[in-house]
Coordinates of C-alpha atoms and ligand atoms in Angstrom, one line a residue:
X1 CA 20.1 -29.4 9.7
X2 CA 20.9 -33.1 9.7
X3 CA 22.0 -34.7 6.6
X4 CA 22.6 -38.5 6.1
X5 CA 25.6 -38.8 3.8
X6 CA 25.6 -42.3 2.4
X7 CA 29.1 -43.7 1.0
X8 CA 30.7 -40.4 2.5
X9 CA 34.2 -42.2 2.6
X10 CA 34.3 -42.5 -1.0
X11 CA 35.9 -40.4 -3.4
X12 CA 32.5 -37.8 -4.6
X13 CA 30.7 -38.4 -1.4
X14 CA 33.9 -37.3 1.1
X15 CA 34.0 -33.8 -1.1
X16 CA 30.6 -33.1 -0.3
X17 CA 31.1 -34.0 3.3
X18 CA 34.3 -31.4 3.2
X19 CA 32.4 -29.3 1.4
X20 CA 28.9 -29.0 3.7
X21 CA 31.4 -28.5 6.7
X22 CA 33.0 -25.8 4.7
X23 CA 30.0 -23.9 3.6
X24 CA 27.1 -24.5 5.6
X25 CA 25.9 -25.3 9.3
X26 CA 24.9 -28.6 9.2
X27 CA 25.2 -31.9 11.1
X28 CA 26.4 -34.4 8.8
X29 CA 26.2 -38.3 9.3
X30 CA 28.1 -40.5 6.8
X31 CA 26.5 -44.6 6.4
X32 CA 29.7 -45.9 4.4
X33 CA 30.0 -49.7 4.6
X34 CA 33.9 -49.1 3.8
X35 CA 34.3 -51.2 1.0
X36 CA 37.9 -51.4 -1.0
X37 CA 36.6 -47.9 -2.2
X38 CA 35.9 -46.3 0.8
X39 CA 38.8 -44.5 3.2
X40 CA 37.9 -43.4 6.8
X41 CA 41.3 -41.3 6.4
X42 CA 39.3 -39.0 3.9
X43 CA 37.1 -37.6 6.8
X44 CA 40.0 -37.2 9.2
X45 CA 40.7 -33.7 9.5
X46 CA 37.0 -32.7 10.1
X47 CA 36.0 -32.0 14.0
X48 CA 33.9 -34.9 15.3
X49 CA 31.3 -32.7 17.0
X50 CA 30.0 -31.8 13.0
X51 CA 30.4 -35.4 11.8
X52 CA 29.1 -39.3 12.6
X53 CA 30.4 -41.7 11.1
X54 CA 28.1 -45.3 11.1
X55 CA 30.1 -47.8 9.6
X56 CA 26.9 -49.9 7.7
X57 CA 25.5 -51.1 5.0
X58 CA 22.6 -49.4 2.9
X59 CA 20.5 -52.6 2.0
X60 CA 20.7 -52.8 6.0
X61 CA 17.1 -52.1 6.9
X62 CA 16.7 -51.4 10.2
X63 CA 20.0 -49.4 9.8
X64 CA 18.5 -47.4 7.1
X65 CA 15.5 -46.8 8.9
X66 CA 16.8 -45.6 11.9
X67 CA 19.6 -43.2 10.3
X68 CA 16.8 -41.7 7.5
X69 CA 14.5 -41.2 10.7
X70 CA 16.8 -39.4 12.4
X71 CA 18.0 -36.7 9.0
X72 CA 16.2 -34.0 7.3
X73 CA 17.6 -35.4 4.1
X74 CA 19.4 -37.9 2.9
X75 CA 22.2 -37.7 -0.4
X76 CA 23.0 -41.0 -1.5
X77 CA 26.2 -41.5 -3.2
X78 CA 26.7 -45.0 -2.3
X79 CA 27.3 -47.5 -5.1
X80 CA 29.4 -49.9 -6.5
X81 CA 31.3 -47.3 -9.3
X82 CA 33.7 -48.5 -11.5
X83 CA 33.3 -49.8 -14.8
X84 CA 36.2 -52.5 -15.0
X85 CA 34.8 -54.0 -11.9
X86 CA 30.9 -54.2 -13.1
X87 CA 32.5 -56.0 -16.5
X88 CA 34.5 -58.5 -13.7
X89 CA 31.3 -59.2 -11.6
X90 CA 28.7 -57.3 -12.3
X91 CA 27.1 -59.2 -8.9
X92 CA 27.8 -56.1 -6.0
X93 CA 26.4 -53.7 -8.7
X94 CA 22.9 -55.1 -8.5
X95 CA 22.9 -55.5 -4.8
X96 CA 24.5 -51.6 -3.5
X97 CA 23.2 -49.5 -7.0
X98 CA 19.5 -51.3 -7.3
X99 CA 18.7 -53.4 -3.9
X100 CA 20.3 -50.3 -1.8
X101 CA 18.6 -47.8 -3.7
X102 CA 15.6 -49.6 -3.3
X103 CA 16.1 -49.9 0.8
X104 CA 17.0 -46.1 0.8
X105 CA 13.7 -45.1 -1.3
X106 CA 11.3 -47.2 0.9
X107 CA 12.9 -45.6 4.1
X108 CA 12.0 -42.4 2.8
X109 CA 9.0 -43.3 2.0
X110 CA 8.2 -44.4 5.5
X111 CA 9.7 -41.2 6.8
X112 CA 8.7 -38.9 4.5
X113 CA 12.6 -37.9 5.0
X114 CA 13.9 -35.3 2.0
X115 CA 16.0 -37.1 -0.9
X116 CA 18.7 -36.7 -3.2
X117 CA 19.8 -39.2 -5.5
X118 CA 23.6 -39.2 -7.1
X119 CA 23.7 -40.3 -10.5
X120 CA 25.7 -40.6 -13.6
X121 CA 25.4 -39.4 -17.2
X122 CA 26.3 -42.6 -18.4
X123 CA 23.0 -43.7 -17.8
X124 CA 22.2 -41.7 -21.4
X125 CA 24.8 -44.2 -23.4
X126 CA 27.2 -42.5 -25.4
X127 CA 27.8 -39.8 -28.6
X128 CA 30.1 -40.0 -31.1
X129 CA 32.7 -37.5 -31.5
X130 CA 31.3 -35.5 -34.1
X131 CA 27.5 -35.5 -32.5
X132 CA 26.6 -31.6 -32.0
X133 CA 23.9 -32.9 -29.3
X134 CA 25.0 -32.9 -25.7
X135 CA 22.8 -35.0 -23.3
X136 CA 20.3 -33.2 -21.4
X137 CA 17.0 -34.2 -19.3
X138 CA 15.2 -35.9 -21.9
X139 CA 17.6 -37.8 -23.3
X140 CA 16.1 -41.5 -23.6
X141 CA 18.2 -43.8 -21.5
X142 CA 20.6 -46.0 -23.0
X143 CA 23.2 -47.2 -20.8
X144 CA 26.6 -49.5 -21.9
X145 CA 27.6 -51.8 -18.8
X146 CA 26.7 -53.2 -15.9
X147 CA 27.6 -50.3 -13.8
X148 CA 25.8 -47.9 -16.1
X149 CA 22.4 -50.1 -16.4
X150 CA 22.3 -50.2 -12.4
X151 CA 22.5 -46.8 -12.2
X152 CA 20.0 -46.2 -14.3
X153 CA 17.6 -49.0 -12.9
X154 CA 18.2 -46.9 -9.4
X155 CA 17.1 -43.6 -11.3
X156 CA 14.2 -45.4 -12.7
X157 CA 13.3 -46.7 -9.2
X158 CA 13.2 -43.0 -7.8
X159 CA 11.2 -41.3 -10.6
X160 CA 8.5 -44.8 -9.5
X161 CA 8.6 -43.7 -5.8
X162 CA 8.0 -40.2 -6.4
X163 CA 5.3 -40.4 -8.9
X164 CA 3.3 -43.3 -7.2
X165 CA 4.7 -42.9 -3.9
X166 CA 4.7 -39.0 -3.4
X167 CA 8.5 -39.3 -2.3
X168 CA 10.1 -36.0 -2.1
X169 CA 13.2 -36.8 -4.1
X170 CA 15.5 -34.9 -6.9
X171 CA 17.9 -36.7 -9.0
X172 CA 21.3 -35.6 -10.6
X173 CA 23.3 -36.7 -13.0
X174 CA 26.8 -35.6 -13.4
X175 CA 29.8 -35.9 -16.0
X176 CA 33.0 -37.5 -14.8
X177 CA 34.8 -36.1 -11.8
X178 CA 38.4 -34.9 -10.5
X179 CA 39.6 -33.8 -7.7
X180 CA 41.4 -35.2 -4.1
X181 CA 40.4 -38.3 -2.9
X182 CA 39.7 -40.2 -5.8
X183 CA 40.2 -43.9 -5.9
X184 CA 43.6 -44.9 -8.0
X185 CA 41.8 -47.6 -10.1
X186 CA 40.3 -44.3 -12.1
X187 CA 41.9 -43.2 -15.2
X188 CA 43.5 -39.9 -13.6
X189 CA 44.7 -41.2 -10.8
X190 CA 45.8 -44.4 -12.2
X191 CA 48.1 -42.3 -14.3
X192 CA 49.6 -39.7 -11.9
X193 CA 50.1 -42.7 -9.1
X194 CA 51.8 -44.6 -11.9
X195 CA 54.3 -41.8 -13.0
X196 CA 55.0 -41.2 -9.2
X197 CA 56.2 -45.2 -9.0
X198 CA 57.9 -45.4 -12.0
X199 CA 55.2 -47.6 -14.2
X200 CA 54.2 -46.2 -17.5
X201 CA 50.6 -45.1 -17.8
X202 CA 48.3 -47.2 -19.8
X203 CA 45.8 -46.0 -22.6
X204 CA 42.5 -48.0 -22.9
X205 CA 42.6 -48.6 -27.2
X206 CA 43.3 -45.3 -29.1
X207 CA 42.5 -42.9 -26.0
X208 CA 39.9 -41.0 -28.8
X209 CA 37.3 -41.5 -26.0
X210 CA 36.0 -38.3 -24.7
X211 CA 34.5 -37.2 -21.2
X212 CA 33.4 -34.2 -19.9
X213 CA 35.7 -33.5 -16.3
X214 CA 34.4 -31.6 -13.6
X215 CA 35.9 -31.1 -10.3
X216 CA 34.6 -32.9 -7.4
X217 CA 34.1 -29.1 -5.5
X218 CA 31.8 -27.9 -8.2
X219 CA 29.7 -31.6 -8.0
X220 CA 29.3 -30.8 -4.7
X221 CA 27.6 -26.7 -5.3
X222 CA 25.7 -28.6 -7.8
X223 CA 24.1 -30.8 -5.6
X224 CA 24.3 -28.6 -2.5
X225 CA 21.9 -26.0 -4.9
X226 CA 19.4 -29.1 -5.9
X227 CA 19.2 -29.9 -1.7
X228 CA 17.8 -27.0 -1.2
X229 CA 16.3 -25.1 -4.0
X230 CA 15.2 -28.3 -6.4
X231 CA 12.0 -28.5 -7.6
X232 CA 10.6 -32.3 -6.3
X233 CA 10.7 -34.8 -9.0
X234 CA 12.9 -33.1 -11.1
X235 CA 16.4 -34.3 -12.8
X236 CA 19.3 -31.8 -13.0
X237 CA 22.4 -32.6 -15.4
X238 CA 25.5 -31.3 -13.9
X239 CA 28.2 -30.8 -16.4
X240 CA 31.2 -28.0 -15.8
X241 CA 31.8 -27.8 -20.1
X242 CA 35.2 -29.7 -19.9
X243 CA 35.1 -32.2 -23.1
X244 CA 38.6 -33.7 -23.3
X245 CA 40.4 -36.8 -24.7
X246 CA 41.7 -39.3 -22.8
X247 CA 44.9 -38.7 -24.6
X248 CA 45.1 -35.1 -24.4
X249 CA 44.1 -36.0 -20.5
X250 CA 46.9 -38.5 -20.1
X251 CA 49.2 -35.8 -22.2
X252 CA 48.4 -33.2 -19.4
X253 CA 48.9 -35.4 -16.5
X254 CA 52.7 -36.3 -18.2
X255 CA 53.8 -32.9 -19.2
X256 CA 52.3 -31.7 -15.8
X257 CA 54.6 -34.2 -14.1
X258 CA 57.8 -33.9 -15.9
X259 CA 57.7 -36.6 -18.5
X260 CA 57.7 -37.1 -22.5
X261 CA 54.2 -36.9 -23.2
X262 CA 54.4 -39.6 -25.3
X263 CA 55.3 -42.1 -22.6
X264 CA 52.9 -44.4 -22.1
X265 CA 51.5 -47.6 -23.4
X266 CA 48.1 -48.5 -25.5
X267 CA 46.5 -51.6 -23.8
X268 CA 43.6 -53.4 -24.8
X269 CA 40.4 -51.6 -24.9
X270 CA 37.5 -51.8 -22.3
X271 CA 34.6 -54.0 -23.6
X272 CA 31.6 -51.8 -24.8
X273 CA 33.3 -49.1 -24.0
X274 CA 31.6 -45.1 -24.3
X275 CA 33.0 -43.4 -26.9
X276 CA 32.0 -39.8 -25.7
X277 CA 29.9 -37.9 -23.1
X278 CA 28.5 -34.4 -22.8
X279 CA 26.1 -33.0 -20.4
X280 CA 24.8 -29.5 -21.4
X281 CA 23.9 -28.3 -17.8
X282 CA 21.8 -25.5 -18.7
X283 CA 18.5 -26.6 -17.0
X284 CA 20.3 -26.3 -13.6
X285 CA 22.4 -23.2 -14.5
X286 CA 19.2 -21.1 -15.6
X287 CA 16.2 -22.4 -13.1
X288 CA 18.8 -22.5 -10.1
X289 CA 21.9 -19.9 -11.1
X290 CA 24.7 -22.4 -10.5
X291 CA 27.9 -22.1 -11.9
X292 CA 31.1 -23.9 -11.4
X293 CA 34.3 -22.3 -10.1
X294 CA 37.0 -24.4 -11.3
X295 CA 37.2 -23.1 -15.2
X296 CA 40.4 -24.1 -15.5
X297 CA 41.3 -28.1 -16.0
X298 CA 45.4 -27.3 -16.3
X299 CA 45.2 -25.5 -13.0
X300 CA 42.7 -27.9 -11.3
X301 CA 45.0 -30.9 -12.5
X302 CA 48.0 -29.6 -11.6
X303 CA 46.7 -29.4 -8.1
X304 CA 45.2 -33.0 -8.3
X305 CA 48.7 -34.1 -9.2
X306 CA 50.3 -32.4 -6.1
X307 CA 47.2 -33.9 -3.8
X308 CA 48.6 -37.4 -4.8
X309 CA 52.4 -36.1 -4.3
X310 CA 51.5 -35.3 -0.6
X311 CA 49.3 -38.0 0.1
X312 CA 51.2 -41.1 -0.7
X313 CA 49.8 -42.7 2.4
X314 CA 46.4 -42.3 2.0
X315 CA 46.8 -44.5 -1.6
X316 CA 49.7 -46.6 -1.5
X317 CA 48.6 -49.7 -0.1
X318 CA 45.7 -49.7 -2.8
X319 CA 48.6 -49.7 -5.3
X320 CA 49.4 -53.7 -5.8
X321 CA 46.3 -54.9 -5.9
X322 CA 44.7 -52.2 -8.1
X323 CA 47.7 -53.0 -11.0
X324 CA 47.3 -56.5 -10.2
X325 CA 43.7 -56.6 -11.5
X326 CA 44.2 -54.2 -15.1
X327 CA 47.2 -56.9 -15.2
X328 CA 45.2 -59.9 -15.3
X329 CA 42.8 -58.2 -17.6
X330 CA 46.1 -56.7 -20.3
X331 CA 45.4 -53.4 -18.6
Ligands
NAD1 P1 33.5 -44.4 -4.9 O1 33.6 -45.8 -5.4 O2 34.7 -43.6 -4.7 O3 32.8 -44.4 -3.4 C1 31.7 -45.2 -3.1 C2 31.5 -45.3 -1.6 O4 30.3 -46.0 -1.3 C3 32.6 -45.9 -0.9 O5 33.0 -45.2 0.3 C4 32.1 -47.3 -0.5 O6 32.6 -47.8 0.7 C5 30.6 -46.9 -0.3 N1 29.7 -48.1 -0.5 C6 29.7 -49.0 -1.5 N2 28.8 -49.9 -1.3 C7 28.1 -49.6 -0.2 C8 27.0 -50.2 0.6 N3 26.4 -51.3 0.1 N4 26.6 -49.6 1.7 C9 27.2 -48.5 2.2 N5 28.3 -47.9 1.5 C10 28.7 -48.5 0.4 O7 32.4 -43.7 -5.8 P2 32.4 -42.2 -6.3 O8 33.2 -42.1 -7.6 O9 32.6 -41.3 -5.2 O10 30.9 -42.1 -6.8 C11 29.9 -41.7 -5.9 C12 28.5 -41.6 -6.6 O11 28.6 -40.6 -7.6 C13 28.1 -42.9 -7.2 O12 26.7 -43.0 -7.0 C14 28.4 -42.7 -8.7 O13 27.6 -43.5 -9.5 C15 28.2 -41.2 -8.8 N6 29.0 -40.6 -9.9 C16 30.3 -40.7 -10.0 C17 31.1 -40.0 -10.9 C18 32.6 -40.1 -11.0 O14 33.2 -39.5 -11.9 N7 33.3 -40.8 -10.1 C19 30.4 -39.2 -11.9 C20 29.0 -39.1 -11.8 C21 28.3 -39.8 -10.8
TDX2 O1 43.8 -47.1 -17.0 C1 42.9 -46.6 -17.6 N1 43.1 -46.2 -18.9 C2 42.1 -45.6 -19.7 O2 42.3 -45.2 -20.8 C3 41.5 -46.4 -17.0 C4 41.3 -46.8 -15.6 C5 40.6 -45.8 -17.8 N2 40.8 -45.4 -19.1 C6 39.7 -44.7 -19.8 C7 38.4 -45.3 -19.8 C8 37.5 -44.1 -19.9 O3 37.3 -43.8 -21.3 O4 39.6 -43.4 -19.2 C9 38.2 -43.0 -19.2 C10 37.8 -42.8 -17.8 O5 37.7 -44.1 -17.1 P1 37.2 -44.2 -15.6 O6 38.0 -43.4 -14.7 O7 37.1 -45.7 -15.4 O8 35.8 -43.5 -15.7 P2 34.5 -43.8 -16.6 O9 34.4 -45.2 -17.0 O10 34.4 -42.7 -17.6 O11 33.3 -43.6 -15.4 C11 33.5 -42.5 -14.5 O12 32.6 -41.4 -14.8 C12 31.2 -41.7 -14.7 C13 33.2 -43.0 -13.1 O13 34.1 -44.1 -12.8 C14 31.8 -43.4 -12.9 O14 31.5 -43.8 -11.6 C15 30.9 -42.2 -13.3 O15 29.6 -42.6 -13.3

């Protein structure tokens, strides 16, 4: 099988690479235009006879049209992803989240080419804390930023191209992930690269937000199940049951490390920003019997934090310019 892994380099999509070469047969081909986000070094260790990498753009046309000919299915996790930057300029959001999407959906079209779409439950809004509901399939869509509304303008653009298109496409949306190879302008890796240079971590407001962590490994089952088993047309939440604080989050990562777990600072607050999300992934777990096998967050951190510890060089040169931006912004 040949699958076409768009923004493989990045943090999500460089698990699932590791993860298809770990658990299945297939030929994998990564189409990752390598923005500040994506790291070639990610995909280093795996033998070049089961991976291409095409260094391109996905609102390329001919590109796209040419690679998606070429696959039995495409997973697209390109995209512009982090908050903070959509709130900056939201501009690259709408060009790789909706006009990539878009170049992606028609090449499948053409193709008739298999599809899987990566998206986010921030597309549903936000809860408050004390909300018993969780989000599931038919929540209405309500999203917060920039980031969040492009996201859920791509979703809105698949659901279009399979219903009047006949597209063969499923969609996911998933809670927030952990794992290795995470950018450090994230919240978790922000913090454990910041206690490894000496800088205090820093709290977005009162850190009462809430989101639901998963591990990058048990994203990638998730989707892995969808890809093959999915019924067309269908959305599948993917949530691993791991509501936490960012406080009690940042708490972990300092007690995990060695420090006072009081030793950080507040800064200001994100603009518009979620107070809580929770999937309830029970639609995926029953129809397609998927679990996830990371159940333990301490564990699954501490091993995060030791990823970082031996892989200075794969994030230090990000370092600068990632606290020089939350610095101009009192971050
Ligand atoms: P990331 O920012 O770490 O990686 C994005 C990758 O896409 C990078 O390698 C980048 O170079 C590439 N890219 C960006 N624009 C491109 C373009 N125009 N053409 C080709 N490649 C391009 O992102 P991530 O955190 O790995 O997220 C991957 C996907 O998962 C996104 O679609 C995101 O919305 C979704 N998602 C993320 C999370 C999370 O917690 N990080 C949770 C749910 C869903
Ligand atoms: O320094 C920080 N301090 C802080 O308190 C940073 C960077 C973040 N935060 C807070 C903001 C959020 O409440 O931590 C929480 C997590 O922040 P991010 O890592 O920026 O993630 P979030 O905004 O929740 O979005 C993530 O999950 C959903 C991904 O970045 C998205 O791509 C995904 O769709």
């Amino acid at each position: 099988m040949e699958i076409l892994v768009t923004g493989g380099a990045g943090f999500i999509g460089s698990n699932f690479v590791h993860y298809l070469i770990a658990n299945t047969d297939a030929h994998v081909t990564v189409l990752d235009a390598l923005t500040y986000a994506g790291n070639q070094k990610s995909l280093a260790s795996i033998a070049p006879e089961r991976l291409a990498f095409v260094h391109g753009n996905i609102c390329d046309v001919d590109l796209v049209n040419t690679l998606v000919e070429a696959s039995d299915a495409v997973v697209h996790f390109a995209a512009e992803s982090h908050n903070d930057n959509s709130l900056a300029n939201p501009r690259p959001f709408i060009d790789t989240n909706l006009v990539g999407t878009y170049t992606l959906l028609e090449a499948v079209r053409r193709s008739g080419v298999r599809y899987h779409h990566i998206s986010t439950d921030e597309v549903y809004g936000d809860l408050e804390l004390d909300d018993p509901q969780r989000f599931t399939e038919t929540t209405p869509y309500n999203p917060s930023s920039p980031y969040s509304a492009t996201k859920a303008g791509s979703d809105l653009l698949v659901r279009a191209w399979v219903r009047s298109f006949g597209v063969r496409a499923t969609i996911s949306n998933c809670s927030n992930n952990y794992g290795p190879y995470q950018h450090i302008e994230k919240f978790i890796p922000r913090q454990i690269t910041n206690v490894i240079c000496g800088l205090r971590p820093k709290l977005y407001g009162s850190g009462q937000n809430v989101r639901d962590w998963i591990h990058a490994t048990d994203h990638s089952s998730a989707v892995w199940q969808i890809l093959q088993n999915g019924r067309i047309g269908e959305t599948y939440l993917i949530g691993a049951d791991g509501e936490m604080s960012n406080r009690a989050v940042l708490s972990l990562i300092l007690t995990l490390m060695g420090q006072p777990a009081d030793a950080f600072d507040h800064v200001s607050d994100r603009p518009g920003h979620d107070m809580r999300y929770a999937i309830d992934s029970r639609h995926l777990r029953t129809q397609l019997g998927w679990a996830p096998s990371f159940s333990d967050f301490q564990s699954g951190l501490a091993a995060t934090i030791e990823w970082y510890r031996d892989n200075e060089d794969w994030w230090r040169s990000a370092k600068q310019a990632t606290e020089a931006f939350y610095a101009a912004r009192g971050q």
